[in-house]
PDB file of C-alpha atoms in Angstrom:
ATOM      1  CA  GLN O   1     -47.942  28.880  15.308  1.00  0.00           C
ATOM      2  CA  GLN O   2     -45.668  30.180  12.304  1.00  0.00           C
ATOM      3  CA  GLN O   3     -42.437  30.750  14.271  1.00  0.00           C
ATOM      4  CA  VAL O   4     -39.420  29.032  14.410  1.00  0.00           C
ATOM      5  CA  LYS O   5     -37.213  29.758  17.707  1.00  0.00           C
ATOM      6  CA  GLN O   6     -33.630  29.844  17.472  1.00  0.00           C
ATOM      7  CA  SER O   7     -30.841  29.641  19.698  1.00  0.00           C
ATOM      8  CA  PRO O   8     -28.394  30.824  21.160  1.00  0.00           C
ATOM      9  CA  GLN O   9     -28.056  34.117  19.125  1.00  0.00           C
ATOM     10  CA  SER O  10     -24.462  33.768  19.306  1.00  0.00           C
ATOM     11  CA  LEU O  11     -21.826  31.223  20.163  1.00  0.00           C
ATOM     12  CA  ILE O  12     -18.057  30.818  20.533  1.00  0.00           C
ATOM     13  CA  VAL O  13     -16.431  27.521  20.540  1.00  0.00           C
ATOM     14  CA  GLN O  14     -12.799  26.526  20.583  1.00  0.00           C
ATOM     15  CA  LYS O  15     -11.492  24.824  17.350  1.00  0.00           C
ATOM     16  CA  GLY O  16     -12.047  21.227  17.635  1.00  0.00           C
ATOM     17  CA  GLY O  17     -15.034  21.444  19.800  1.00  0.00           C
ATOM     18  CA  ILE O  18     -18.813  20.787  19.345  1.00  0.00           C
ATOM     19  CA  SER O  19     -21.156  23.556  18.231  1.00  0.00           C
ATOM     20  CA  ILE O  20     -24.667  23.031  18.803  1.00  0.00           C
ATOM     21  CA  ILE O  21     -27.590  25.086  17.655  1.00  0.00           C
ATOM     22  CA  ASN O  22     -31.250  24.443  18.514  1.00  0.00           C
ATOM     23  CA  CYS O  23     -34.736  25.528  17.077  1.00  0.00           C
ATOM     24  CA  ALA O  24     -38.064  24.722  18.227  1.00  0.00           C
ATOM     25  CA  TYR O  25     -41.105  25.413  16.148  1.00  0.00           C
ATOM     26  CA  GLU O  26     -44.999  25.018  16.926  1.00  0.00           C
ATOM     27  CA  ASN O  27     -46.679  23.913  13.748  1.00  0.00           C
ATOM     28  CA  THR O  28     -46.983  20.445  13.454  1.00  0.00           C
ATOM     29  CA  ALA O  29     -47.735  20.863   9.751  1.00  0.00           C
ATOM     30  CA  PHE O  30     -43.888  21.817   9.055  1.00  0.00           C
ATOM     31  CA  ASP O  31     -41.966  18.735   7.715  1.00  0.00           C
ATOM     32  CA  TYR O  32     -39.208  20.215   5.690  1.00  0.00           C
ATOM     33  CA  PHE O  33     -36.285  21.597   8.378  1.00  0.00           C
ATOM     34  CA  PRO O  34     -33.372  22.947   6.140  1.00  0.00           C
ATOM     35  CA  TRP O  35     -30.029  24.774   7.812  1.00  0.00           C
ATOM     36  CA  TYR O  36     -28.457  27.282   5.849  1.00  0.00           C
ATOM     37  CA  GLN O  37     -25.369  28.770   6.396  1.00  0.00           C
ATOM     38  CA  GLN O  38     -24.293  32.521   5.508  1.00  0.00           C
ATOM     39  CA  PHE O  39     -20.515  34.174   5.305  1.00  0.00           C
ATOM     40  CA  PRO O  40     -20.279  37.569   5.536  1.00  0.00           C
ATOM     41  CA  GLY O  41     -20.785  39.189   2.501  1.00  0.00           C
ATOM     42  CA  LYS O  42     -22.761  36.321   0.936  1.00  0.00           C
ATOM     43  CA  GLY O  43     -26.192  35.177   0.607  1.00  0.00           C
ATOM     44  CA  PRO O  44     -27.257  32.266   2.726  1.00  0.00           C
ATOM     45  CA  ALA O  45     -26.565  28.729   1.061  1.00  0.00           C
ATOM     46  CA  LEU O  46     -28.087  25.465   2.194  1.00  0.00           C
ATOM     47  CA  LEU O  47     -26.134  22.946   4.281  1.00  0.00           C
ATOM     48  CA  ILE O  48     -28.280  20.289   5.355  1.00  0.00           C
ATOM     49  CA  ALA O  49     -31.775  19.548   5.368  1.00  0.00           C
ATOM     50  CA  ILE O  50     -34.214  16.701   7.041  1.00  0.00           C
ATOM     51  CA  ARG O  51     -37.632  15.513   6.904  1.00  0.00           C
ATOM     52  CA  PRO O  52     -39.262  14.378  10.089  1.00  0.00           C
ATOM     53  CA  ASP O  53     -39.597  10.734   8.984  1.00  0.00           C
ATOM     54  CA  VAL O  54     -36.027  10.327  10.108  1.00  0.00           C
ATOM     55  CA  SER O  55     -34.486  11.350  13.919  1.00  0.00           C
ATOM     56  CA  GLU O  56     -31.128  12.127  12.405  1.00  0.00           C
ATOM     57  CA  LYS O  57     -29.189  13.017   9.207  1.00  0.00           C
ATOM     58  CA  LYS O  58     -24.953  13.401   8.934  1.00  0.00           C
ATOM     59  CA  GLU O  59     -23.446  15.037   6.091  1.00  0.00           C
ATOM     60  CA  GLY O  60     -19.611  15.074   6.947  1.00  0.00           C
ATOM     61  CA  ARG O  61     -18.922  16.992  10.357  1.00  0.00           C
ATOM     62  CA  PHE O  62     -22.876  18.480  10.303  1.00  0.00           C
ATOM     63  CA  THR O  63     -25.477  16.710  12.046  1.00  0.00           C
ATOM     64  CA  ILE O  64     -29.256  17.321  12.430  1.00  0.00           C
ATOM     65  CA  SER O  65     -30.829  15.747  15.032  1.00  0.00           C
ATOM     66  CA  PHE O  66     -34.862  15.774  14.935  1.00  0.00           C
ATOM     67  CA  ASN O  67     -36.841  15.406  17.974  1.00  0.00           C
ATOM     68  CA  LYS O  68     -40.659  15.207  16.490  1.00  0.00           C
ATOM     69  CA  SER O  69     -42.622  14.700  19.747  1.00  0.00           C
ATOM     70  CA  ALA O  70     -40.606  17.630  21.395  1.00  0.00           C
ATOM     71  CA  LYS O  71     -40.953  19.565  18.234  1.00  0.00           C
ATOM     72  CA  GLN O  72     -37.143  20.569  18.322  1.00  0.00           C
ATOM     73  CA  PHE O  73     -34.241  20.134  15.739  1.00  0.00           C
ATOM     74  CA  SER O  74     -30.707  20.960  16.120  1.00  0.00           C
ATOM     75  CA  LEU O  75     -27.786  21.478  14.099  1.00  0.00           C
ATOM     76  CA  HIS O  76     -24.363  19.642  15.502  1.00  0.00           C
ATOM     77  CA  ILE O  77     -21.043  20.567  13.952  1.00  0.00           C
ATOM     78  CA  MET O  78     -18.234  18.209  14.989  1.00  0.00           C
ATOM     79  CA  ASP O  79     -14.819  18.802  15.112  1.00  0.00           C
ATOM     80  CA  SER O  80     -15.501  22.730  14.563  1.00  0.00           C
ATOM     81  CA  GLN O  81     -12.999  24.860  12.294  1.00  0.00           C
ATOM     82  CA  PRO O  82     -11.998  28.512  12.136  1.00  0.00           C
ATOM     83  CA  GLY O  83     -13.864  28.194   8.734  1.00  0.00           C
ATOM     84  CA  ASP O  84     -17.306  27.132  10.276  1.00  0.00           C
ATOM     85  CA  SER O  85     -17.352  30.855  11.536  1.00  0.00           C
ATOM     86  CA  ALA O  86     -20.646  32.001  10.029  1.00  0.00           C
ATOM     87  CA  THR O  87     -24.197  32.546  10.707  1.00  0.00           C
ATOM     88  CA  TYR O  88     -26.496  29.700  10.538  1.00  0.00           C
ATOM     89  CA  PHE O  89     -30.313  29.794   9.958  1.00  0.00           C
ATOM     90  CA  CYS O  90     -32.566  27.017  10.626  1.00  0.00           C
ATOM     91  CA  ALA O  91     -36.402  26.887   8.807  1.00  0.00           C
ATOM     92  CA  ALA O  92     -38.984  25.015   8.482  1.00  0.00           C
ATOM     93  CA  SER O  93     -41.692  24.583   5.852  1.00  0.00           C
ATOM     94  CA  ASN O  94     -44.914  22.437   4.870  1.00  0.00           C
ATOM     95  CA  TYR O  95     -45.817  21.771   1.369  1.00  0.00           C
ATOM     96  CA  SER O  96     -48.541  24.102   1.283  1.00  0.00           C
ATOM     97  CA  ASN O  97     -46.945  27.094   2.487  1.00  0.00           C
ATOM     98  CA  TYR O  98     -44.846  28.152  -0.594  1.00  0.00           C
ATOM     99  CA  GLN O  99     -42.201  29.693   1.695  1.00  0.00           C
ATOM    100  CA  LEU O 100     -39.716  29.006   4.714  1.00  0.00           C
ATOM    101  CA  ILE O 101     -40.462  30.168   8.191  1.00  0.00           C
ATOM    102  CA  TRP O 102     -36.976  31.181   9.398  1.00  0.00           C
ATOM    103  CA  GLY O 103     -35.135  31.301  12.360  1.00  0.00           C
ATOM    104  CA  ALA O 104     -33.436  34.560  13.734  1.00  0.00           C
ATOM    105  CA  GLY O 105     -29.777  33.096  13.228  1.00  0.00           C
ATOM    106  CA  THR O 106     -26.975  32.045  15.205  1.00  0.00           C
ATOM    107  CA  LYS O 107     -23.501  33.656  15.043  1.00  0.00           C
ATOM    108  CA  LEU O 108     -21.157  31.310  15.117  1.00  0.00           C
ATOM    109  CA  ILE O 109     -17.215  32.157  16.137  1.00  0.00           C
ATOM    110  CA  ILE O 110     -14.741  29.162  16.204  1.00  0.00           C
ATOM    111  CA  LYS O 111     -11.609  30.199  18.004  1.00  0.00           C
ATOM    112  CA  PRO O 112      -8.361  28.896  16.948  1.00  0.00           C
TER     113      PRO O 112
ATOM    114  CA  LYS H   1     -24.465  27.617 -14.250  1.00  0.00           C
ATOM    115  CA  ALA H   2     -24.375  31.064 -13.332  1.00  0.00           C
ATOM    116  CA  GLY H   3     -25.733  32.315  -9.849  1.00  0.00           C
ATOM    117  CA  VAL H   4     -28.130  34.485  -8.691  1.00  0.00           C
ATOM    118  CA  THR H   5     -27.366  37.875  -9.511  1.00  0.00           C
ATOM    119  CA  GLN H   6     -28.589  40.899  -7.778  1.00  0.00           C
ATOM    120  CA  THR H   7     -28.190  44.699  -8.899  1.00  0.00           C
ATOM    121  CA  PRO H   8     -27.069  47.125  -7.628  1.00  0.00           C
ATOM    122  CA  ARG H   9     -24.693  45.652  -4.620  1.00  0.00           C
ATOM    123  CA  TYR H  10     -24.823  48.747  -2.484  1.00  0.00           C
ATOM    124  CA  LEU H  11     -27.104  51.979  -2.730  1.00  0.00           C
ATOM    125  CA  ILE H  12     -27.590  54.839  -0.551  1.00  0.00           C
ATOM    126  CA  LYS H  13     -30.573  56.901  -0.521  1.00  0.00           C
ATOM    127  CA  THR H  14     -32.463  59.756   1.216  1.00  0.00           C
ATOM    128  CA  ARG H  15     -35.540  59.471   3.169  1.00  0.00           C
ATOM    129  CA  GLY H  16     -38.762  59.937   1.008  1.00  0.00           C
ATOM    130  CA  GLN H  17     -37.085  58.562  -2.204  1.00  0.00           C
ATOM    131  CA  GLN H  18     -37.844  55.264  -3.871  1.00  0.00           C
ATOM    132  CA  VAL H  19     -35.616  52.359  -4.977  1.00  0.00           C
ATOM    133  CA  THR H  20     -35.760  49.309  -7.393  1.00  0.00           C
ATOM    134  CA  LEU H  21     -33.534  46.421  -6.966  1.00  0.00           C
ATOM    135  CA  SER H  22     -33.121  43.730  -9.289  1.00  0.00           C
ATOM    136  CA  CYS H  23     -32.465  39.963  -9.011  1.00  0.00           C
ATOM    137  CA  SER H  24     -31.656  37.425 -11.797  1.00  0.00           C
ATOM    138  CA  PRO H  25     -32.514  33.944 -10.692  1.00  0.00           C
ATOM    139  CA  ILE H  26     -30.622  30.818 -11.954  1.00  0.00           C
ATOM    140  CA  SER H  27     -31.698  29.726 -15.276  1.00  0.00           C
ATOM    141  CA  GLY H  28     -34.682  27.602 -15.320  1.00  0.00           C
ATOM    142  CA  HIS H  29     -35.912  28.826 -11.842  1.00  0.00           C
ATOM    143  CA  ARG H  30     -39.295  29.847 -11.993  1.00  0.00           C
ATOM    144  CA  SER H  31     -39.400  31.064  -8.224  1.00  0.00           C
ATOM    145  CA  VAL H  32     -37.768  34.222  -6.913  1.00  0.00           C
ATOM    146  CA  SER H  33     -38.274  35.121  -3.190  1.00  0.00           C
ATOM    147  CA  TRP H  34     -37.340  38.234  -1.678  1.00  0.00           C
ATOM    148  CA  TYR H  35     -36.217  38.937   1.828  1.00  0.00           C
ATOM    149  CA  GLN H  36     -35.089  41.346   4.069  1.00  0.00           C
ATOM    150  CA  GLN H  37     -32.177  41.058   6.550  1.00  0.00           C
ATOM    151  CA  THR H  38     -31.183  43.146   9.486  1.00  0.00           C
ATOM    152  CA  PRO H  39     -28.928  42.480  12.375  1.00  0.00           C
ATOM    153  CA  GLY H  40     -30.679  40.483  14.948  1.00  0.00           C
ATOM    154  CA  GLN H  41     -33.825  40.141  12.898  1.00  0.00           C
ATOM    155  CA  GLY H  42     -32.645  37.302  10.749  1.00  0.00           C
ATOM    156  CA  LEU H  43     -34.656  36.752   7.530  1.00  0.00           C
ATOM    157  CA  GLN H  44     -37.691  38.632   7.049  1.00  0.00           C
ATOM    158  CA  PHE H  45     -40.096  37.344   3.884  1.00  0.00           C
ATOM    159  CA  LEU H  46     -41.215  40.020   1.678  1.00  0.00           C
ATOM    160  CA  PHE H  47     -42.718  38.155  -1.178  1.00  0.00           C
ATOM    161  CA  GLU H  48     -42.531  35.019  -3.830  1.00  0.00           C
ATOM    162  CA  TYR H  49     -43.320  34.994  -7.123  1.00  0.00           C
ATOM    163  CA  PHE H  50     -43.749  32.035  -9.426  1.00  0.00           C
ATOM    164  CA  SER H  51     -44.341  32.231 -13.219  1.00  0.00           C
ATOM    165  CA  GLU H  52     -44.717  36.028 -12.901  1.00  0.00           C
ATOM    166  CA  THR H  53     -47.649  36.047 -10.067  1.00  0.00           C
ATOM    167  CA  GLN H  54     -46.990  36.930  -6.507  1.00  0.00           C
ATOM    168  CA  ARG H  55     -47.910  33.775  -4.817  1.00  0.00           C
ATOM    169  CA  ASN H  56     -47.184  34.631  -1.162  1.00  0.00           C
ATOM    170  CA  LYS H  57     -46.616  37.892   0.501  1.00  0.00           C
ATOM    171  CA  GLY H  58     -45.045  38.720   3.802  1.00  0.00           C
ATOM    172  CA  ASN H  59     -45.931  40.890   6.717  1.00  0.00           C
ATOM    173  CA  PHE H  60     -44.463  44.226   4.953  1.00  0.00           C
ATOM    174  CA  PRO H  61     -46.303  47.494   4.310  1.00  0.00           C
ATOM    175  CA  GLY H  62     -47.703  48.710   0.523  1.00  0.00           C
ATOM    176  CA  ARG H  63     -44.571  50.703   0.178  1.00  0.00           C
ATOM    177  CA  PHE H  64     -42.681  47.139  -0.813  1.00  0.00           C
ATOM    178  CA  SER H  65     -43.758  45.916  -4.219  1.00  0.00           C
ATOM    179  CA  GLY H  66     -42.283  43.512  -6.507  1.00  0.00           C
ATOM    180  CA  ARG H  67     -43.237  42.107  -9.821  1.00  0.00           C
ATOM    181  CA  GLN H  68     -41.600  39.023 -11.992  1.00  0.00           C
ATOM    182  CA  PHE H  69     -40.953  39.312 -15.881  1.00  0.00           C
ATOM    183  CA  SER H  70     -41.541  36.311 -18.451  1.00  0.00           C
ATOM    184  CA  ASN H  71     -37.756  35.435 -18.332  1.00  0.00           C
ATOM    185  CA  SER H  72     -38.327  35.130 -14.555  1.00  0.00           C
ATOM    186  CA  ARG H  73     -36.463  38.069 -13.327  1.00  0.00           C
ATOM    187  CA  SER H  74     -37.748  39.978 -10.736  1.00  0.00           C
ATOM    188  CA  GLU H  75     -37.805  43.769  -9.592  1.00  0.00           C
ATOM    189  CA  MET H  76     -38.587  44.936  -5.666  1.00  0.00           C
ATOM    190  CA  ASN H  77     -39.560  48.489  -5.246  1.00  0.00           C
ATOM    191  CA  VAL H  78     -39.584  50.398  -2.283  1.00  0.00           C
ATOM    192  CA  SER H  79     -41.157  53.630  -2.158  1.00  0.00           C
ATOM    193  CA  THR H  80     -41.202  56.574   0.479  1.00  0.00           C
ATOM    194  CA  LEU H  81     -38.295  55.347   2.004  1.00  0.00           C
ATOM    195  CA  GLU H  82     -37.523  55.417   5.629  1.00  0.00           C
ATOM    196  CA  LEU H  83     -34.604  54.887   7.938  1.00  0.00           C
ATOM    197  CA  GLY H  84     -35.785  51.695   9.227  1.00  0.00           C
ATOM    198  CA  ASP H  85     -35.595  50.454   5.618  1.00  0.00           C
ATOM    199  CA  SER H  86     -31.755  50.311   5.660  1.00  0.00           C
ATOM    200  CA  ALA H  87     -31.240  46.555   5.381  1.00  0.00           C
ATOM    201  CA  LEU H  88     -29.677  43.555   3.075  1.00  0.00           C
ATOM    202  CA  TYR H  89     -32.312  42.844   0.600  1.00  0.00           C
ATOM    203  CA  LEU H  90     -31.801  39.622  -0.369  1.00  0.00           C
ATOM    204  CA  CYS H  91     -32.929  37.383  -3.547  1.00  0.00           C
ATOM    205  CA  ALA H  92     -33.520  33.496  -3.846  1.00  0.00           C
ATOM    206  CA  SER H  93     -34.572  31.456  -6.572  1.00  0.00           C
ATOM    207  CA  SER H  94     -35.478  27.922  -7.098  1.00  0.00           C
ATOM    208  CA  PHE H  95     -37.056  25.754  -9.368  1.00  0.00           C
ATOM    209  CA  TRP H  96     -40.738  25.064  -7.810  1.00  0.00           C
ATOM    210  CA  GLY H  97     -40.464  27.227  -4.500  1.00  0.00           C
ATOM    211  CA  SER H  98     -39.161  27.424  -1.563  1.00  0.00           C
ATOM    212  CA  SER H  99     -41.304  24.910   0.647  1.00  0.00           C
ATOM    213  CA  TYR H 100     -39.224  21.735  -0.373  1.00  0.00           C
ATOM    214  CA  ASN H 101     -36.786  23.188  -2.886  1.00  0.00           C
ATOM    215  CA  GLU H 102     -33.306  24.454  -1.885  1.00  0.00           C
ATOM    216  CA  GLN H 103     -33.277  28.069  -2.335  1.00  0.00           C
ATOM    217  CA  PHE H 104     -30.032  29.657  -3.842  1.00  0.00           C
ATOM    218  CA  PHE H 105     -29.336  33.274  -2.700  1.00  0.00           C
ATOM    219  CA  GLY H 106     -27.656  36.264  -4.386  1.00  0.00           C
ATOM    220  CA  PRO H 107     -25.147  38.100  -2.492  1.00  0.00           C
ATOM    221  CA  GLY H 108     -27.893  40.849  -1.764  1.00  0.00           C
ATOM    222  CA  THR H 109     -28.151  44.472  -2.453  1.00  0.00           C
ATOM    223  CA  ARG H 110     -27.069  46.887   0.897  1.00  0.00           C
ATOM    224  CA  LEU H 111     -29.497  49.562   1.082  1.00  0.00           C
ATOM    225  CA  THR H 112     -28.521  52.478   3.306  1.00  0.00           C
ATOM    226  CA  VAL H 113     -31.471  55.123   3.993  1.00  0.00           C
ATOM    227  CA  LEU H 114     -30.157  58.351   5.135  1.00  0.00           C
TER     228      LEU H 114
END
């Protein structure tokens, strides 16, 4: 119940295309869903996060879509650029957890 | 504001040895979490410290231990190293804890066990 399942494991997208990464969870108590971006040689950094009171959150080219009934959330990267090539992690938590539960990560490669 | 720093950045040890990794959080942050990252396994949570107390622990053997000092700096120790302990060890800090707060990660310590 504490797992967050992330797919795909790796993804190759052409420059200018849309990158989509999906995550699913089981614990209905989760109420905070962040996405982190990690470049080689660096630690992950927060990209965007959502609470379940909204179905979508957009920041620039990055959008989180949230489906509470399906217990799924996804990251969409519009107009994908080579600089977006990185590993992306979804995560989930609730207030009493004191910890984030992480997906396994998606390695995204944007081909020029 | 200075970011999270981790020392050393790279470490090579042999099986059976022990190792201590250090993490200095962002000034003012009281929570420090440690993660093990291996290819294909994502981020595995080791433990979290808040105000010098271990508040949460992941599913790792007792060979992995940590502590936090009064200035919020944290150390992680791994005893009797095994080949499978080779990984990137990441430290992250936040003000209150990871649940709702943005975690700020250091660059990690790359541990190689031979």
